[in-house]
XYZ file of C-alpha atoms in Angstrom:
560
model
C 4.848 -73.929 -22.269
C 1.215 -72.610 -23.231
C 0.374 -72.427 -19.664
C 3.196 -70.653 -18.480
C 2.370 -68.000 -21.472
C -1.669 -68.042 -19.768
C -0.273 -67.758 -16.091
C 2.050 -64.596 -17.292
C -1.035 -62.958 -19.019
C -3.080 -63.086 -15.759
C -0.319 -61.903 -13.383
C 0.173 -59.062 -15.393
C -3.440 -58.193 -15.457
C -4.101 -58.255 -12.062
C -1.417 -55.780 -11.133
C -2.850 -53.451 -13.808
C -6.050 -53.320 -11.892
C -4.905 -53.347 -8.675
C -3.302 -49.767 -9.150
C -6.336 -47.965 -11.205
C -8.181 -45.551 -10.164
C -11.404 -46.706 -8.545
C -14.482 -44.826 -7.911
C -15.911 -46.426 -4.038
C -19.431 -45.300 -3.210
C -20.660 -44.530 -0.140
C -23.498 -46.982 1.723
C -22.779 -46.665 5.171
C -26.171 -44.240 6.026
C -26.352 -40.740 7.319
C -23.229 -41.530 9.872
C -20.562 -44.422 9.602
C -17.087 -45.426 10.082
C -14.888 -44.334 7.485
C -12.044 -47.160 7.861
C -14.472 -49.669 7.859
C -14.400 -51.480 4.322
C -18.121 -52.626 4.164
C -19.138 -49.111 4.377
C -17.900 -48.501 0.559
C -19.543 -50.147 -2.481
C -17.086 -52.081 -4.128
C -15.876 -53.093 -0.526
C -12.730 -50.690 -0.317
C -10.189 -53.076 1.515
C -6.890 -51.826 -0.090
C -7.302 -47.777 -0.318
C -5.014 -46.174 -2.620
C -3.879 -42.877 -3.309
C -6.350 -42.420 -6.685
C -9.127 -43.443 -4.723
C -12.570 -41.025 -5.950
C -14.955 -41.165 -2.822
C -18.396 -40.552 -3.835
C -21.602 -39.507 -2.118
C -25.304 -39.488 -2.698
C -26.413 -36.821 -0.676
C -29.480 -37.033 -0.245
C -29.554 -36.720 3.421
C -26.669 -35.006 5.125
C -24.157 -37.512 6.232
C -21.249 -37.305 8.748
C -18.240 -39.430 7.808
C -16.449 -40.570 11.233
C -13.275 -42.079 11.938
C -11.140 -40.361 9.138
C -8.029 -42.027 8.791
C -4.316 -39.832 8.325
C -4.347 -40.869 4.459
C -4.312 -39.644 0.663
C -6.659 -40.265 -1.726
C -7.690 -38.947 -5.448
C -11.094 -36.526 -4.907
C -13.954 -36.460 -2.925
C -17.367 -36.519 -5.556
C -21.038 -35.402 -4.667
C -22.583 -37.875 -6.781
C -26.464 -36.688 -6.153
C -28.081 -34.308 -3.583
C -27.570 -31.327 -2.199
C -26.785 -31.974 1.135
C -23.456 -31.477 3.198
C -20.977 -34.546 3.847
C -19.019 -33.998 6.923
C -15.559 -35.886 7.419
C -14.094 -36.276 11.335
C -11.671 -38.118 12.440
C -10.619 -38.319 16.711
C -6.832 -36.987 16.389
C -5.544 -33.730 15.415
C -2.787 -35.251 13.657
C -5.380 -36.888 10.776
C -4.791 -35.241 7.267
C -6.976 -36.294 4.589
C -5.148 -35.450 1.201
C -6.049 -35.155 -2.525
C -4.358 -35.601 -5.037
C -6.373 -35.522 -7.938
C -5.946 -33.029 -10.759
C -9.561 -32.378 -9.675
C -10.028 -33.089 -5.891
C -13.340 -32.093 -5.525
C -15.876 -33.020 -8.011
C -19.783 -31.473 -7.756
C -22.163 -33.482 -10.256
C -24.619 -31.668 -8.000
C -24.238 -28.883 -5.866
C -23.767 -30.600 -2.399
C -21.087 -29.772 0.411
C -18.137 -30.797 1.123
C -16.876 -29.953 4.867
C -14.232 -30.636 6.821
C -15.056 -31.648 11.013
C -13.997 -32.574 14.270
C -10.425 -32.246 14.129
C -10.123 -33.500 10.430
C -7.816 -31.355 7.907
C -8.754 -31.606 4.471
C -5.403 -30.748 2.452
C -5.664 -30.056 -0.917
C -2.080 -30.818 -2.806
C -3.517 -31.209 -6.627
C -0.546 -30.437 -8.404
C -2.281 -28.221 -11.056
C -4.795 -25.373 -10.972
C -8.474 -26.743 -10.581
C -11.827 -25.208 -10.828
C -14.851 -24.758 -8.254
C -17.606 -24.186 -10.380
C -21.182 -25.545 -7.953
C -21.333 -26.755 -4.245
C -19.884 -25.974 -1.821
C -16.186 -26.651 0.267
C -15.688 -25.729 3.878
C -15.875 -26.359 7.511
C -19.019 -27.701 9.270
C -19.882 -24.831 11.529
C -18.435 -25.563 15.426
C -16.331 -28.620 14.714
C -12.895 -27.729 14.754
C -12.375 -29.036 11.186
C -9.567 -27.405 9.095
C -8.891 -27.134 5.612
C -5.276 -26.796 3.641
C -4.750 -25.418 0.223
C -1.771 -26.117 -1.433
C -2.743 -25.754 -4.675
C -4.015 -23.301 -7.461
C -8.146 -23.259 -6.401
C -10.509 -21.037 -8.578
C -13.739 -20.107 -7.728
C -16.205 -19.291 -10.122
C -19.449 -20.368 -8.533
C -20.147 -22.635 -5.607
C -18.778 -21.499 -2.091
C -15.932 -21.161 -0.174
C -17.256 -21.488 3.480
C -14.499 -21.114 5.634
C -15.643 -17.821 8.427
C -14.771 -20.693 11.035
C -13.357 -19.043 13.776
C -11.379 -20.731 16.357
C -11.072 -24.001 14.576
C -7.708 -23.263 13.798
C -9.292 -22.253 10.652
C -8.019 -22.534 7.069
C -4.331 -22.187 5.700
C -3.230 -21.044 2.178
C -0.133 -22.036 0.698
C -1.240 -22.152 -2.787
C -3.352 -19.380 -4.289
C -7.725 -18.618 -4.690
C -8.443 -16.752 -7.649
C -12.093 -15.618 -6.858
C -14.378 -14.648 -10.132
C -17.884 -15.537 -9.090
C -19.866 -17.624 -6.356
C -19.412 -16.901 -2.482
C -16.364 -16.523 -0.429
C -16.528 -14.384 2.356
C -15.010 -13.815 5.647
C -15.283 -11.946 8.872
C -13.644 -13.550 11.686
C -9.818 -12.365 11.252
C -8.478 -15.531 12.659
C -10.546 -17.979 10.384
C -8.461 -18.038 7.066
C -4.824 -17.582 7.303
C -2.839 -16.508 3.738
C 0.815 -18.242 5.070
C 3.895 -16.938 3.165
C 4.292 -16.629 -0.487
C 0.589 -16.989 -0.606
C -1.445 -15.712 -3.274
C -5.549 -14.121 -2.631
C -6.576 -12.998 -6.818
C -9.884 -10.627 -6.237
C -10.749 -11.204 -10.063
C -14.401 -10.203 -9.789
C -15.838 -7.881 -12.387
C -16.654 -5.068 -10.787
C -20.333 -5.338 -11.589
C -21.944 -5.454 -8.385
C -21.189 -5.353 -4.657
C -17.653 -7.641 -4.186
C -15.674 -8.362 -0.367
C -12.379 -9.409 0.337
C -12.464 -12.218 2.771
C -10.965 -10.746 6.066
C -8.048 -13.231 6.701
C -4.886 -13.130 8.536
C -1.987 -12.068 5.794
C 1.429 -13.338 6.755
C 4.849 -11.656 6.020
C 4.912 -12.755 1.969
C 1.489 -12.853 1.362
C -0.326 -11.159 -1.099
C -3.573 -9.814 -2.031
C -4.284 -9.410 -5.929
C -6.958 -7.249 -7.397
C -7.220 -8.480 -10.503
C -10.610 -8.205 -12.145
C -12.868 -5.021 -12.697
C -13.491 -5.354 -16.062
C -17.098 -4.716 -16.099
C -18.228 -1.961 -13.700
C -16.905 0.029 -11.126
C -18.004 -1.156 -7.672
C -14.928 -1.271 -5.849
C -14.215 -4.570 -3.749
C -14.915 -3.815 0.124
C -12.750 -5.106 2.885
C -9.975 -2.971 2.105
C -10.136 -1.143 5.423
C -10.906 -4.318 7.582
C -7.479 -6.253 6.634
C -4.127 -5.991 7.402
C -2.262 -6.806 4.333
C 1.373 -7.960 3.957
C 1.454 -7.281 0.044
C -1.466 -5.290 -2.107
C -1.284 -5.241 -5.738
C -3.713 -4.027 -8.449
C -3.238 -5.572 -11.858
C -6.351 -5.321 -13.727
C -5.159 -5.456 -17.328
C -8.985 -5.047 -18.447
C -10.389 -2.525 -15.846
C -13.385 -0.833 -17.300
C -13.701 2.274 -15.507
C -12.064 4.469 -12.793
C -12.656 2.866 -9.529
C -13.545 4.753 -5.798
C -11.450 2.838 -3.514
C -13.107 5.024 -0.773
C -10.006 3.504 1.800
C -10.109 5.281 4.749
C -8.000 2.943 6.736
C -4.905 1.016 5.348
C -2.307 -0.980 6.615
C -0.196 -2.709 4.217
C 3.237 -4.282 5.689
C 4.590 -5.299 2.583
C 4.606 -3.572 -0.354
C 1.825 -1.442 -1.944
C 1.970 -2.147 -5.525
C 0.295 -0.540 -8.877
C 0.936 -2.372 -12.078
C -2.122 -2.178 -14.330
C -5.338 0.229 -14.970
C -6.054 -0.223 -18.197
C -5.620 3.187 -19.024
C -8.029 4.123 -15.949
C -7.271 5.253 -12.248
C -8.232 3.933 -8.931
C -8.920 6.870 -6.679
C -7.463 5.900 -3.173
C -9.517 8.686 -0.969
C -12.942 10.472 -0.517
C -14.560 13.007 0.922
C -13.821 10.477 4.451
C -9.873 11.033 3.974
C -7.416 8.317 5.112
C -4.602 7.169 5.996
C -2.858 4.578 4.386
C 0.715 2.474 5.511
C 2.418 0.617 3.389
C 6.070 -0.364 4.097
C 7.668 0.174 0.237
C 5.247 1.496 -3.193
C 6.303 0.009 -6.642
C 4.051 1.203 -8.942
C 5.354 0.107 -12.515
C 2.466 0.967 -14.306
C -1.601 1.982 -13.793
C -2.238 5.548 -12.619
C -3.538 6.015 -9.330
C -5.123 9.338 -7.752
C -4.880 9.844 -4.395
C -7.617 12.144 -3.161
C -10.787 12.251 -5.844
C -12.532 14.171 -2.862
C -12.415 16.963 -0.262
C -10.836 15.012 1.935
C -7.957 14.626 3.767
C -5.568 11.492 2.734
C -2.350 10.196 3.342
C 0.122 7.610 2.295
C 2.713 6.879 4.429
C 5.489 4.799 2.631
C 7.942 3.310 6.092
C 10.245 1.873 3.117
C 11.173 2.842 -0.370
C 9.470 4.156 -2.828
C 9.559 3.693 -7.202
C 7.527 5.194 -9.726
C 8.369 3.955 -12.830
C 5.538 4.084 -15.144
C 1.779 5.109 -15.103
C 0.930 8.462 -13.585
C 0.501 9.483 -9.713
C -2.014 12.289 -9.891
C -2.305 13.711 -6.058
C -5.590 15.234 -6.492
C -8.356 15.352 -8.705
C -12.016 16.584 -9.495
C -13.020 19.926 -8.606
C -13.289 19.643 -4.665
C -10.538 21.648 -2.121
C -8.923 18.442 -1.157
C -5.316 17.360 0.184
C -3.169 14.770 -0.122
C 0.048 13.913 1.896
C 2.916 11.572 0.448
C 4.944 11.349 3.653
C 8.218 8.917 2.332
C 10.518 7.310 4.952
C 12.780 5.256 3.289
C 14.776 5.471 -0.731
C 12.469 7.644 -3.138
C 13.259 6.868 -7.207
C 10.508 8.338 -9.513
C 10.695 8.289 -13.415
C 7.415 8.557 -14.148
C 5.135 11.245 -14.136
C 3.934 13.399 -10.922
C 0.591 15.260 -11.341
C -2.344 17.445 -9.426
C -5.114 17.565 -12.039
C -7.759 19.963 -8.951
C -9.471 22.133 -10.703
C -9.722 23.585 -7.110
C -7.633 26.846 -5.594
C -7.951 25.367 -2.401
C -6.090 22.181 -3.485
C -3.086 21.195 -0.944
C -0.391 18.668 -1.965
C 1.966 18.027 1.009
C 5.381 15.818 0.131
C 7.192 14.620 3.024
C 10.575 13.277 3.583
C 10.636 11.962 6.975
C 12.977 8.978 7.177
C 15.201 8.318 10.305
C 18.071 6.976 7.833
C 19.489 8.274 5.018
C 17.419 8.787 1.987
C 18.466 8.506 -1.636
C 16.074 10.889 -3.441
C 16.283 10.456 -7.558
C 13.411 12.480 -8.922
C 13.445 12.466 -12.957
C 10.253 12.622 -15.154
C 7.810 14.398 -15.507
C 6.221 16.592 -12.402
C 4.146 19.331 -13.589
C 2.597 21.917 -11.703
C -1.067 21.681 -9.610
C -3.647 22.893 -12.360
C -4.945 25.084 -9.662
C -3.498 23.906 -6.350
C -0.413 24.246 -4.428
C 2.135 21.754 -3.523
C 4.071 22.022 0.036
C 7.558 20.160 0.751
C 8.837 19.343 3.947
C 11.962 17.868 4.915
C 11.871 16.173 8.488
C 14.661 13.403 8.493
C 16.185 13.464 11.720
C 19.727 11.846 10.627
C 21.893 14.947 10.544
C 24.690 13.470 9.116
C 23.054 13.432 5.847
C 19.553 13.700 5.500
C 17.802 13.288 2.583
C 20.200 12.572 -0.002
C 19.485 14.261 -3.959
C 20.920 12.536 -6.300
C 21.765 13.441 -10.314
C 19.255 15.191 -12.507
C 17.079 15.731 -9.299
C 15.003 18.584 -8.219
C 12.077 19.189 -5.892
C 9.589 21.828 -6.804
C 7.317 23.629 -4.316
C 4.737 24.734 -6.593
C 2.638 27.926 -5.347
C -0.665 29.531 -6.677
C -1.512 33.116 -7.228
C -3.780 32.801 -3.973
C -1.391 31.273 -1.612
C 2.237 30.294 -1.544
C 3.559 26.794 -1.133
C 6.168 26.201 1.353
C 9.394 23.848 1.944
C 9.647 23.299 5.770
C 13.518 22.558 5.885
C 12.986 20.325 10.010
C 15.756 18.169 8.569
C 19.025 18.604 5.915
C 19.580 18.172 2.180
C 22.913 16.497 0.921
C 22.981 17.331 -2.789
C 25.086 14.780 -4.850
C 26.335 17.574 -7.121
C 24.745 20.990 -8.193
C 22.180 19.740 -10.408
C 20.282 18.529 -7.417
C 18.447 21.814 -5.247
C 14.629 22.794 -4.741
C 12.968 24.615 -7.325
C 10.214 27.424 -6.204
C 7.466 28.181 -9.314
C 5.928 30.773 -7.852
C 6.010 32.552 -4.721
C 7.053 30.307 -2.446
C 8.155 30.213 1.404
C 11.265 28.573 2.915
C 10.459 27.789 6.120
C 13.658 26.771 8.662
C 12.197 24.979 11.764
C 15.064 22.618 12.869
C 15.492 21.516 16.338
C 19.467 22.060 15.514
C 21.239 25.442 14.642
C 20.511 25.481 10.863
C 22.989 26.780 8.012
C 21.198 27.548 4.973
C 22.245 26.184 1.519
C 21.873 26.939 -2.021
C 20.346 23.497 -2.310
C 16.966 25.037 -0.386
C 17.551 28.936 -1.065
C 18.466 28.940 -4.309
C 19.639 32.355 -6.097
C 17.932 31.665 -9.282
C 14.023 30.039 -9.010
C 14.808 30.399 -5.114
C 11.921 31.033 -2.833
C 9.835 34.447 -2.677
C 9.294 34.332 0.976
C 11.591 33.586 4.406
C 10.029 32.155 7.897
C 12.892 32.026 10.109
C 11.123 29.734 13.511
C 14.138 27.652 14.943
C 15.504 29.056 18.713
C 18.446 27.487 17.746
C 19.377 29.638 15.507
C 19.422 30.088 11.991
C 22.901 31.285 9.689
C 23.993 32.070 6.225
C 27.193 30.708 5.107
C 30.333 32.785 3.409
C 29.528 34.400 -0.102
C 25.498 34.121 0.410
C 23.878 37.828 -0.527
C 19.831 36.882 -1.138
C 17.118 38.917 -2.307
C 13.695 38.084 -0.770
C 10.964 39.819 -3.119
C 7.710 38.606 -0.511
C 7.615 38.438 2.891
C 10.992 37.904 5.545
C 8.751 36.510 9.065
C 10.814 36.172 11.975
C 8.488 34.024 14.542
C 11.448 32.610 16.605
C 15.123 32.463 16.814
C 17.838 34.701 15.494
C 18.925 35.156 11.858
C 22.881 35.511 11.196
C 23.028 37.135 7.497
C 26.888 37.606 7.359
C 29.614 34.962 8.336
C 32.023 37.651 9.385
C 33.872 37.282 6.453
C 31.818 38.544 3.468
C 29.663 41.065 4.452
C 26.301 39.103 3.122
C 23.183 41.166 2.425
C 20.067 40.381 2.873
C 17.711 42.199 0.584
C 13.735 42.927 0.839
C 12.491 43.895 -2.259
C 8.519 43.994 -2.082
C 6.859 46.695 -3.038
C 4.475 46.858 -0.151
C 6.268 47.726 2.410
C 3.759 46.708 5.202
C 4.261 42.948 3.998
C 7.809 43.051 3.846
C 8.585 42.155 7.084
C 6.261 40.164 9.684
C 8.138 40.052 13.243
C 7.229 38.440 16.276
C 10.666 37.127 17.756
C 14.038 36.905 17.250
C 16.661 38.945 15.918
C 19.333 39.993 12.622
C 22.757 39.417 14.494
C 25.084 39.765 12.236
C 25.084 40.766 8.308
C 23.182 43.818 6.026
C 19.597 44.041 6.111
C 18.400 46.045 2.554
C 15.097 47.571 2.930
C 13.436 49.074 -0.192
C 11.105 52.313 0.737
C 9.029 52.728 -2.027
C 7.337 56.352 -2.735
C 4.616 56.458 -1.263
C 2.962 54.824 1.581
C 6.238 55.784 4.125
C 5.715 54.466 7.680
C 5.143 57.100 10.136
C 5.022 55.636 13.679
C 7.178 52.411 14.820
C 5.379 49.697 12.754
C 6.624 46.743 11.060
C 7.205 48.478 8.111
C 9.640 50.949 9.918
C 12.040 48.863 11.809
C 15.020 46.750 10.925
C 15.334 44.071 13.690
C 18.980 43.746 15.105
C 19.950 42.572 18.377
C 21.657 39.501 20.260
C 20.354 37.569 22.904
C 17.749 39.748 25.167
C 19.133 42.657 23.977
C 16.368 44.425 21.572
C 19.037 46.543 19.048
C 15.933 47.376 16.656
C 16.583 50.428 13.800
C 13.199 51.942 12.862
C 13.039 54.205 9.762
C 9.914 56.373 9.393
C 8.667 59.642 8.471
């Protein structure tokens, strides 16, 4: 009985050892076969999944014959050299599993080579802090990341291009160290990926230049100690950009003069602080939907030209959009294609005259336009509108509570190009002119006007009538246009033949009343006011009243 007891004690301690995790050094020189046993010290006959390889590298050492297995971590015991692992078939996959895969006790490297893919499936986040993990430069090694990596110190060498580079399922979050990237085609960010740019800010920063599938994001997420923006912005194509920096220490340039974003272009966090998208360079930036939720962004901090062209929708919900800013004559275009819904707040803080905001609604579908919130008028600019949807059936679609305002200056007038149409939902939705603004019909299709554009009340102080289509009032529609009426092309019919509309020209200056070039009044009343003094005398804008059909010139002139 006493030495069945003994033999159970034994058995049971040999299957505890068996299955712990064992720590096999490497002896097999500067270049050796990985599968062979005698080239581990203990002699590793039975690998196991919790294996720790370690390495004293002193001299570099190349690791052949990589079999398709997983094992714990990989560990630079001592040195400073690389370790290389190949294998001779694509198909080989060296996992690890650890909670720490890769351990540095000094700073040596780590690199995948010939044909080997070093997959990293730790199934928590895990640290890089020395040393460095990559690719041996022309091998055709490959690395995987599965996991959560962070780098803060060591190196990330993977600007390996065609090696079939690196893949990222998992995420990098990069604080400190090395990780850069110029070959496009060297790190690919697959689906549902996550890159988190989490340096401070501090000094000179680069996001690697990757491939970014559909799904994949890049994060900036740092900034929290100076204000040197990250570079790379206009070398990438992006599927998903988002700024969350809930510690940002100061407004950051973005200086982006070329952007393409597929995805969508998010804002979420500033601290309290901007990022200024544009210069003095100007841009353009593409993004196919904007969610900013938070942050405040500026558009153009500059005298130059940017603008953000959203293919998708668009939400504002919170933070601030402020178009432009500083005290240079910039402009900034927000040229919206798909659904716009903005609660949040709409600004131009220029201290500039010269200041040009241009809005643009140039979808080929239907857009649903809420606009609620605040949206307060250029401190010194002007703000231009344009509709240019080309689905006729309904256009650009306002919805309750929502008005657009064309916002003028007392040196130039702001202007709502009406290329497209405007369905309102109800009568609270219609264009709002502060100051005096121009409506400006340019369809490619005979055009009706509306009291959703030409408004009675807050309606526009000036008229540009340029569609050779044609341009009409509808039934009950009498206006009263206190600026300028400028007929460059097409004919204007005031009255329906039903209610004797009027068209009224109020301004005081009578040479400014009227601009003609083309076109003519067909049907309707044309008011003139002739003030005092200053009477034409000869045939002169001032002096005629421009009737006619067709080619036939039925012109009144007035003079004295």
């Amino acid at each position: 009985m006493r030495k069945n007891y003994l033999a159970t004690i034994f058995f049971v301690a040999l299957f505890t050892v068996s299955y712990a995790q064992v720590t096999y050094t490497w002896v097999g020189g500067t270049s050796g076969d990985y599968q062979s046993g005698a080239n581990w010290s203990p002699l590793r006959t039975l690998p196991a999944t919790t294996d720790i390889l370690a390495f004293n590298a002193i001299s570099a050492i190349t690791v052949n014959n990589v079999s398709n297995e997983s094992i714990g971590a990989i560990q630079i015991a001592s040195g400073t050299n690389a370790v290389s692992f190949a294998t001779n078939s694509f198909a080989n996959i060296l996992k690890l599993t650890s909670p720490v895969p890769l351990i540095y006790s000094t700073a040596g490297s780590i690199l995948s080579a010939d044909y080997l893919a070093i997959n990293l499936t730790n199934s928590g986040p895990f640290t890089l802090n020395t040393g460095v993990f990559g690719i041996a430069a022309g091998t055709g090694g490959k690395i995987i990341i599965n996991s959560a990596l962070t780098l803060n110190g060591g190196v990330l060498d993977f600007d390996e291009p065609g090696t079939g580079g690196t893949i990222i399922t998992g995420s990098v979050t990069y604080i400190s160290g090395i990780f850069a990237c110029v070959n496009s085609n060297a790190i690919t960010w697959s689906g549902s990926s996550n890159y988190y740019h989490a340096l401070s800010g501090a000094g000179v920063s680069t996001i690697p230049i990757s491939s970014w599938q559909t799904n994949s994001t890049c994060n900036i997420t740092g900034m929290n100690v100076g204000a040197i923006a990250p570079t790379g912005l206009n070398e990438n194509n992006f599927a998903n950009f988002t700024w969350d920096c809930t510690s940002q220490f100061a407004d950051i340039e973005l200086n982006w003069v070329t952007g393409n974003i597929g995805g969508t272009f998010s804002i979420k966090n500033t601290n309290n602080k901007s990022i200024h998208l544009s210069g003095a360079v100007g841009g353009v930036i593409t993004a196919g939907a904007y969610a900013q939720t938070g942050g405040n962004i500026m558009l153009q901090s500059s005298s130059g030209n940017i603008s953000l062209i959203i293919a998708g929708n668009f939400l504002h919900s919170g933070g601030i959009l402020d178009a432009v800013g500083g005290s240079s004559a910039g402009s900034a275009t927000l040229d919206l294609k798909g659904g716009v819904t903005k609660s949040a707040i709409w600004q131009c803080s220029s201290s500039n005259a010269g200041t040009l905001v241009n809005i643009q609604f140039s979808g080929t579908l239907v857009q649903p336009v809420s606009i609620t919130g605040t949206w307060t008028a250029p401190v010194a600019g002007r703000s231009n509108i344009t509709i240019n949807n080309s689905n006729l059936i309904t256009g650009v679609n306002l919805t309750l509570n929502s008005v657009l305002k064309v916002f003028s200056n007392a040196s130039s007038p702001a202007t709502l190009t009406m290329a497209g149409i405007i369905t309102p939902a109800d009568a609270s939705a219609y264009v709002s002119y502060v100051g005096n603004g121009t409506l400006l019909y340019a369809g490619n299709f005979s055009q009706t006007a509306s009291a959703v554009e030409f408004p009675s009340v807050n309606g526009p102080g000036n008229l540009t009538i340029n569609n050779s289509l044609g341009t009409k009032f509808p039934a009950n529609f009498n206006r009263i246009l206190p600026g300028t009426l400028t007929m460059l092309n097409g004919n204007l019919a005031i009255d329906d033949f039903s209610t004797g509309n009027k068209l009224e020209l109020t301004n005081t200056s009578l040479a400014i009343q009227l601009n003609y070039t083309n076109g003519f009044i067909t049907t309707g009343k044309l008011g003139r006011y002739f003030p005092v003094s200053g009477l034409p005398n000869s045939l002169v804008n001032g002096s005629r009243f421009p009737f006619g059909t067709g080619v036939n010139d039925r012109s009144l002139n007035i003079y004295f």
